[in-house]
mmCIF file of C-alpha atoms in Angstrom:
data_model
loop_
_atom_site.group_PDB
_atom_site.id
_atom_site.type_symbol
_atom_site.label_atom_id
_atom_site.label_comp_id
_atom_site.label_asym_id
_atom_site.label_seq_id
_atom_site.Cartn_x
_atom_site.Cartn_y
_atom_site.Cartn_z
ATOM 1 C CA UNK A 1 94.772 132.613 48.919
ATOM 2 C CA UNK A 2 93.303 136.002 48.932
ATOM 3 C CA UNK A 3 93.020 137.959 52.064
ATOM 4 C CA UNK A 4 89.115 139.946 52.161
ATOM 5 C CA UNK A 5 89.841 142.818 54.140
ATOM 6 C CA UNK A 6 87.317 145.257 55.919
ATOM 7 C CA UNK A 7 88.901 149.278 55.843
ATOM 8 C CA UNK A 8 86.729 151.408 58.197
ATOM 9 C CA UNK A 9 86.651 154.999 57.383
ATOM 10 C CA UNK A 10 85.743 157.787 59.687
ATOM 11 C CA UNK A 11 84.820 160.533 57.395
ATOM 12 C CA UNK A 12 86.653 162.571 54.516
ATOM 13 C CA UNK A 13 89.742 165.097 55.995
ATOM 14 C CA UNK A 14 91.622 165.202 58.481
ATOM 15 C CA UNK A 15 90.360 167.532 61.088
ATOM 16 C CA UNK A 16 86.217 166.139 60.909
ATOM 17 C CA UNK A 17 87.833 162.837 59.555
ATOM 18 C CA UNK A 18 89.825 159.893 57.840
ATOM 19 C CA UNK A 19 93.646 161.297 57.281
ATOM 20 C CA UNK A 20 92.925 160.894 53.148
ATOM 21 C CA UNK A 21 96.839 160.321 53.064
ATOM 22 C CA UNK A 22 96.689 157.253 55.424
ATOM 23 C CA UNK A 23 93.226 155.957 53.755
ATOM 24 C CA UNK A 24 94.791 156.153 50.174
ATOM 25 C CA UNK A 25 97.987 154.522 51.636
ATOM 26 C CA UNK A 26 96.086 151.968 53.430
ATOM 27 C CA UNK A 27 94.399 150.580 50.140
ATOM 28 C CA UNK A 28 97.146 151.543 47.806
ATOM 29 C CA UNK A 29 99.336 148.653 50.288
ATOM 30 C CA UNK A 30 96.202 146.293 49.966
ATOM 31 C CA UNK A 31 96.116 146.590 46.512
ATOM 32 C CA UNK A 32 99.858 145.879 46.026
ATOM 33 C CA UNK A 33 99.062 142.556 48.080
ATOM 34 C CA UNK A 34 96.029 141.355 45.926
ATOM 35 C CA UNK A 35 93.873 141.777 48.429
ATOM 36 C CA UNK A 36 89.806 141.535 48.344
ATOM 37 C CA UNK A 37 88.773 144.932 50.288
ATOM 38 C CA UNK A 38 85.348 146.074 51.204
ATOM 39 C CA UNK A 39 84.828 149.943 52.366
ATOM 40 C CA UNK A 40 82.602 150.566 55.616
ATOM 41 C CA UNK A 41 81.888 153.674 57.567
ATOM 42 C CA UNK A 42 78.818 153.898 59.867
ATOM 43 C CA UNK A 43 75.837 155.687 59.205
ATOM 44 C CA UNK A 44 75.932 158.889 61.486
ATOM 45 C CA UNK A 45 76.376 162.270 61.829
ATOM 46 C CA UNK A 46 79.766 163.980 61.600
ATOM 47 C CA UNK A 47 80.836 165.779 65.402
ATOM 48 C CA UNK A 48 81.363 168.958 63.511
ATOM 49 C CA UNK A 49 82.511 169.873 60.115
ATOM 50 C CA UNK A 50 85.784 171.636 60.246
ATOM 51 C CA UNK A 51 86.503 174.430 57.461
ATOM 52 C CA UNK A 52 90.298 172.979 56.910
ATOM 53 C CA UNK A 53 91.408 176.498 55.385
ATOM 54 C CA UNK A 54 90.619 178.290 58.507
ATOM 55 C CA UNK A 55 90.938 175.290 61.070
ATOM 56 C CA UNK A 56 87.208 176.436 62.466
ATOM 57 C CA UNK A 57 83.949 174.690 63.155
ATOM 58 C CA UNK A 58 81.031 176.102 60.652
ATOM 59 C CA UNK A 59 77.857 175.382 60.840
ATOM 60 C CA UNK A 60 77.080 172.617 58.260
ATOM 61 C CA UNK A 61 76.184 168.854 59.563
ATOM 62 C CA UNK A 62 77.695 165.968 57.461
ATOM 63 C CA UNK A 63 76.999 161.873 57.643
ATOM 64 C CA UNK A 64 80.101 159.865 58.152
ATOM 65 C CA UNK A 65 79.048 157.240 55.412
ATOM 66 C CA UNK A 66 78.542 159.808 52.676
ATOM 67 C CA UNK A 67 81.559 161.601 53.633
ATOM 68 C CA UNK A 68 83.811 158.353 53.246
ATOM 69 C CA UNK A 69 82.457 157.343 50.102
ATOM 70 C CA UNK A 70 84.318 160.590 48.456
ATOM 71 C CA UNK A 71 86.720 158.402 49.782
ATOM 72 C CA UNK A 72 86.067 155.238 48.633
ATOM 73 C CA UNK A 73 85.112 156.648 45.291
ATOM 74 C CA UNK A 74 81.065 155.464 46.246
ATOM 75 C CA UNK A 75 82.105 152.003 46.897
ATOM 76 C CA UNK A 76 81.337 152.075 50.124
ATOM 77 C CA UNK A 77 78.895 150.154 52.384
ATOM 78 C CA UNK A 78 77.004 151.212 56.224
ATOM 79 C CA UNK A 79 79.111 149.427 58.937
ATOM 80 C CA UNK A 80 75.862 147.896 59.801
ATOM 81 C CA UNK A 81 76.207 145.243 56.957
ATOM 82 C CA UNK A 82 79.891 143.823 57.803
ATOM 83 C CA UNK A 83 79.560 140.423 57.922
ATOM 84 C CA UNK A 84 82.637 139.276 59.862
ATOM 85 C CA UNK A 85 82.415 135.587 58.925
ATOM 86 C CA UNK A 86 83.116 137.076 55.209
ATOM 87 C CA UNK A 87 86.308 138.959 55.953
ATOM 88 C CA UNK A 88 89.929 138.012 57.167
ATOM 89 C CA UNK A 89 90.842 141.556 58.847
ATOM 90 C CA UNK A 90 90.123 144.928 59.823
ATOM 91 C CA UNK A 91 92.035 148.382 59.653
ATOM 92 C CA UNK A 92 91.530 151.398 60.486
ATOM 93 C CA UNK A 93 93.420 154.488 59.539
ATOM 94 C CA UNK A 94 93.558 157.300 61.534
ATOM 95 C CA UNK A 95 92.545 161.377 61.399
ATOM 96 C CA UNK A 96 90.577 163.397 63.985
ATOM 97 C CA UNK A 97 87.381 161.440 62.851
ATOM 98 C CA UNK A 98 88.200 158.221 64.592
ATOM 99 C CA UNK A 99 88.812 160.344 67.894
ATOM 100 C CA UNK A 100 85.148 162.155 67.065
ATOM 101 C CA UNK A 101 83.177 160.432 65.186
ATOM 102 C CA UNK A 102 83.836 156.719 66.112
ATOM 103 C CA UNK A 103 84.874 157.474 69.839
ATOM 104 C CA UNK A 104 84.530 160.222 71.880
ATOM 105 C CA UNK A 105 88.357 160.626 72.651
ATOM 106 C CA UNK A 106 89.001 163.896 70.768
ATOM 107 C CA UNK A 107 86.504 165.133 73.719
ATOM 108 C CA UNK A 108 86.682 162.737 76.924
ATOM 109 C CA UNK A 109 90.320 161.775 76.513
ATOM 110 C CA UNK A 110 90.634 158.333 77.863
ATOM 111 C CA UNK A 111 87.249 158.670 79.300
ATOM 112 C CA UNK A 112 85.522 158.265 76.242
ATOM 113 C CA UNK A 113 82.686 156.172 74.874
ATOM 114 C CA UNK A 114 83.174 154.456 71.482
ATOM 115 C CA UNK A 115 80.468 154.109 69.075
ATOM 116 C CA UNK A 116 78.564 150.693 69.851
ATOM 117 C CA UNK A 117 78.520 149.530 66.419
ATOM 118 C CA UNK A 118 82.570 150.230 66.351
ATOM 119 C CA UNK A 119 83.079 148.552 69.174
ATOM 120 C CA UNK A 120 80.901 145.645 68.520
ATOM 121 C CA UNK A 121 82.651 145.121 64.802
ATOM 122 C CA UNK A 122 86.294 145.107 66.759
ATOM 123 C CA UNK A 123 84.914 142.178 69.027
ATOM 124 C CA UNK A 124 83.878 140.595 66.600
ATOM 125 C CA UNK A 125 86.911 140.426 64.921
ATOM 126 C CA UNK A 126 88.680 140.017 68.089
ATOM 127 C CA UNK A 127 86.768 136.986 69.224
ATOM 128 C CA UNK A 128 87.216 135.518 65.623
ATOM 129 C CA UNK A 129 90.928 135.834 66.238
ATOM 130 C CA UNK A 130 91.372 138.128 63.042
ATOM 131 C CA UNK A 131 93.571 140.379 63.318
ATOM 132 C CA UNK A 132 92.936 144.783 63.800
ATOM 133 C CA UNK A 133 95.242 147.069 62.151
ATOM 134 C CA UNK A 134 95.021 150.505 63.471
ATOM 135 C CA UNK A 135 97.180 153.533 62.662
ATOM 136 C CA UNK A 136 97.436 157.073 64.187
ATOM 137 C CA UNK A 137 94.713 157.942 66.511
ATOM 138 C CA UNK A 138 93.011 155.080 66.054
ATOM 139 C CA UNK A 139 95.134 153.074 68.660
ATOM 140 C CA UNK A 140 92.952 154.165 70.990
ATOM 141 C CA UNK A 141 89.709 152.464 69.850
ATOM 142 C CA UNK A 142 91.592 149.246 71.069
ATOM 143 C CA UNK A 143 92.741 150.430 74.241
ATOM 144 C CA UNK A 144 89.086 151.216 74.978
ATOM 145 C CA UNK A 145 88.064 148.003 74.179
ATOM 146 C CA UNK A 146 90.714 145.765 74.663
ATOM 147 C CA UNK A 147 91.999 146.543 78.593
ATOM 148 C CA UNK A 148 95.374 144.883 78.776
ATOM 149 C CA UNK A 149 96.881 145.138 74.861
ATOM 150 C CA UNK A 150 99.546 146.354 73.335
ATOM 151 C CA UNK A 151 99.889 149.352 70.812
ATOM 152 C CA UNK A 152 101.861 152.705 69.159
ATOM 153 C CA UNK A 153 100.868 156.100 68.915
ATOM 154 C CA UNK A 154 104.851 156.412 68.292
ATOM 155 C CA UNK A 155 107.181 157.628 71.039
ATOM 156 C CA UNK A 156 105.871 158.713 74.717
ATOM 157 C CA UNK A 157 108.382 162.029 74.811
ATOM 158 C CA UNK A 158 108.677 164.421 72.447
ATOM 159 C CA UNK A 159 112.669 165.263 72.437
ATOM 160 C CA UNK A 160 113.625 165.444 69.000
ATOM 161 C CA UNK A 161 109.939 167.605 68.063
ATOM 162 C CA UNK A 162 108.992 164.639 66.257
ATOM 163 C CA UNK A 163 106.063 163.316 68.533
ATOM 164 C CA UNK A 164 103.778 166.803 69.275
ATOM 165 C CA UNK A 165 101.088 164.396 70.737
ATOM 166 C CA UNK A 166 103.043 162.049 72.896
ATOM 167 C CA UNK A 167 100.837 162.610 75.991
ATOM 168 C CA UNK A 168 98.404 160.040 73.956
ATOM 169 C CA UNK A 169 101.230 157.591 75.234
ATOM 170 C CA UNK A 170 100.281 158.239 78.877
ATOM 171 C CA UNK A 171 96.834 158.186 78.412
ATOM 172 C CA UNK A 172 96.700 154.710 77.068
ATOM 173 C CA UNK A 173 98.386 153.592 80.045
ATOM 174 C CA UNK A 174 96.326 154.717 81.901
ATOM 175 C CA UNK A 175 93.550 152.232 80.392
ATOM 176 C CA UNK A 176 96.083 149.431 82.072
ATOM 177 C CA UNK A 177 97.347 148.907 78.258
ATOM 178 C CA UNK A 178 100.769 148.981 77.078
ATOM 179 C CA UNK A 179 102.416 151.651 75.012
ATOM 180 C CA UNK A 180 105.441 150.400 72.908
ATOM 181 C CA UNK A 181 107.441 153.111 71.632
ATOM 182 C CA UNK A 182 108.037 152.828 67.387
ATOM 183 C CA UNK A 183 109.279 154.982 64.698
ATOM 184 C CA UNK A 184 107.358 155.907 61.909
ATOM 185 C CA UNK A 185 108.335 153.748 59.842
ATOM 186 C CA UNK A 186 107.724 150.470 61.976
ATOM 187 C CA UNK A 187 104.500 149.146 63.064
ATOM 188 C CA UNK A 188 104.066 146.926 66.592
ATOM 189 C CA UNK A 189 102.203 143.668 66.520
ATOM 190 C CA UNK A 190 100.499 142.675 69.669
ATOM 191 C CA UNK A 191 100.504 138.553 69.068
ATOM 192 C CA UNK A 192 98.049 137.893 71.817
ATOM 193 C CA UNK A 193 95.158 139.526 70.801
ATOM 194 C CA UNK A 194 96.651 140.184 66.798
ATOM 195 C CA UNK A 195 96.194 143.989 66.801
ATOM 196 C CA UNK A 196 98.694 145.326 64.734
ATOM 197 C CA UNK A 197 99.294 149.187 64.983
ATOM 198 C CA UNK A 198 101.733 152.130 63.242
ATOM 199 C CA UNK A 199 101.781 155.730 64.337
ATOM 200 C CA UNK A 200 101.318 157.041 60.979
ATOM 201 C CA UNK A 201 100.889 161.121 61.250
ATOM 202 C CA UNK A 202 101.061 161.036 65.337
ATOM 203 C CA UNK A 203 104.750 161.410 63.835
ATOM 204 C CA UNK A 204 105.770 164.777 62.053
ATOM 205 C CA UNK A 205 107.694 162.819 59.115
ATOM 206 C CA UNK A 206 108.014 163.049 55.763
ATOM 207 C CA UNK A 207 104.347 161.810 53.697
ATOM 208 C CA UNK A 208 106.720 158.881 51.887
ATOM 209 C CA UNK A 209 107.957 157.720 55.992
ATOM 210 C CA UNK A 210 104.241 157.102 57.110
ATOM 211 C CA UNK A 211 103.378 155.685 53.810
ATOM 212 C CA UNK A 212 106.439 153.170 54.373
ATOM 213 C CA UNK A 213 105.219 152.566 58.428
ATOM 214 C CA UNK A 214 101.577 151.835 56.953
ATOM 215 C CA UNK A 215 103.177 149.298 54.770
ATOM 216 C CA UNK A 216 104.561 147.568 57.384
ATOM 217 C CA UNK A 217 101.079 148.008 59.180
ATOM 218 C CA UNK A 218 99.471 146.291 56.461
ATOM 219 C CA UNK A 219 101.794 142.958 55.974
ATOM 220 C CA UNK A 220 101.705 142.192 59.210
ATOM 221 C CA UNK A 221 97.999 141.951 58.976
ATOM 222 C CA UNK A 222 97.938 139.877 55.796
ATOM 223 C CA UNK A 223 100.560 137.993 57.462
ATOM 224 C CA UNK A 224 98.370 136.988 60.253
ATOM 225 C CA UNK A 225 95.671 136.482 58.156
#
């Protein structure tokens, strides 16, 4: 049976953002698996645009939605139209976008506010008893809105130099969830509440490593499906 599977995008680049890497190998796993996928992003304004030569803020303003479907090569639809009684799963990859432009965490740390139609889509899904795949930063959408679950961001020390953001660890704690440490190239499945996550580029590994971990990501979510 084919699995119909929602992939969320957050913009286009990494800094104002999807990660294009883990977007491309998100779909590129899909597609392996046969499965049906349908493109969203929501339909609002980017934080900031970053200039990702110089690393800077400029002063242009970009939509999320139009900035994903460079992405999604214009098959893309406004998050507004998911339909969740039409789909079997959710993922979303990672990239600064996620922490800026669906959630506030980039900004407020664990404080944050996520977008209302985000979080509204992910309970949704949760209350259907689909299951959420999540990579990188985007971990952290669920520990917003899901007190009490399980997920990676990778390792919570940074001793080999591998795990530059570990501190992410902490702060997801500090929701009251539970941080399981991973490698890159495994992904942790919370079977309660079927959020499946992978650490992706919160891991300084080689491109083919978080390709691999996404992999794994994405089976255990058709798996579950």
């Amino acid at each position: 049976m084919v699995k119909r599977v929602a992939v969320v995008l957050a913009g286009c680049g990494v800094f104002d953002g999807s990660e294009i890497h883990e977007a491309s190998a998100v779909l590129v796993h899909l597609s392996r698996s046969g499965a049906e996928v349908k493109i969203f992003a929501p339909n609002v304004d980017q934080m900031h645009v970053i200039d990702h030569v110089k690393g800077n803020p400029t002063e242009e303003q970009r939509n999320v939605l139009v900035e994903s479907a460079r992405l999604a090569r214009g098959n893309i639809l406004d998050l507004a139209e998911l339909q969740v009684n039409e789909l079997d799963a959710i993922i979303f990859p990672g990239g600064f976008g996620v922490a800026k432009n669906l959630c506030s965490w980039a900004v407020d740390g664990n404080k944050c506010t996520v977008n209302d139609l985000v979080k509204s889509t992910l309970l949704a899904f949760h209350n259907a008893k689909k299951p959420i795949g999540l990579c990188c930063i985007s971990p952290v959408l669920a520990a917003k809105v899901f007190p009490g679950c399980e997920v990676t961001v990778g390792h919570d020390t940074n001793s080999d130099g591998r795990f530059p953001d570990c501190s992410t660890a902490s702060s997801i704690e500090e929701l009251g969830c539970k941080h399981i440490c991973k490698n890159v190239n495994e992904a942790h499945v919370d079977e309660k509440n079927k959020i499946i996550t992978t650490c992706a580029f919160m891991c300084k590994a080689p491109l083919h490593e978080i390709f691999d971990g996404i992999g794994v990501m994405v089976q255990e979510v058709l798996k579950i499906a």
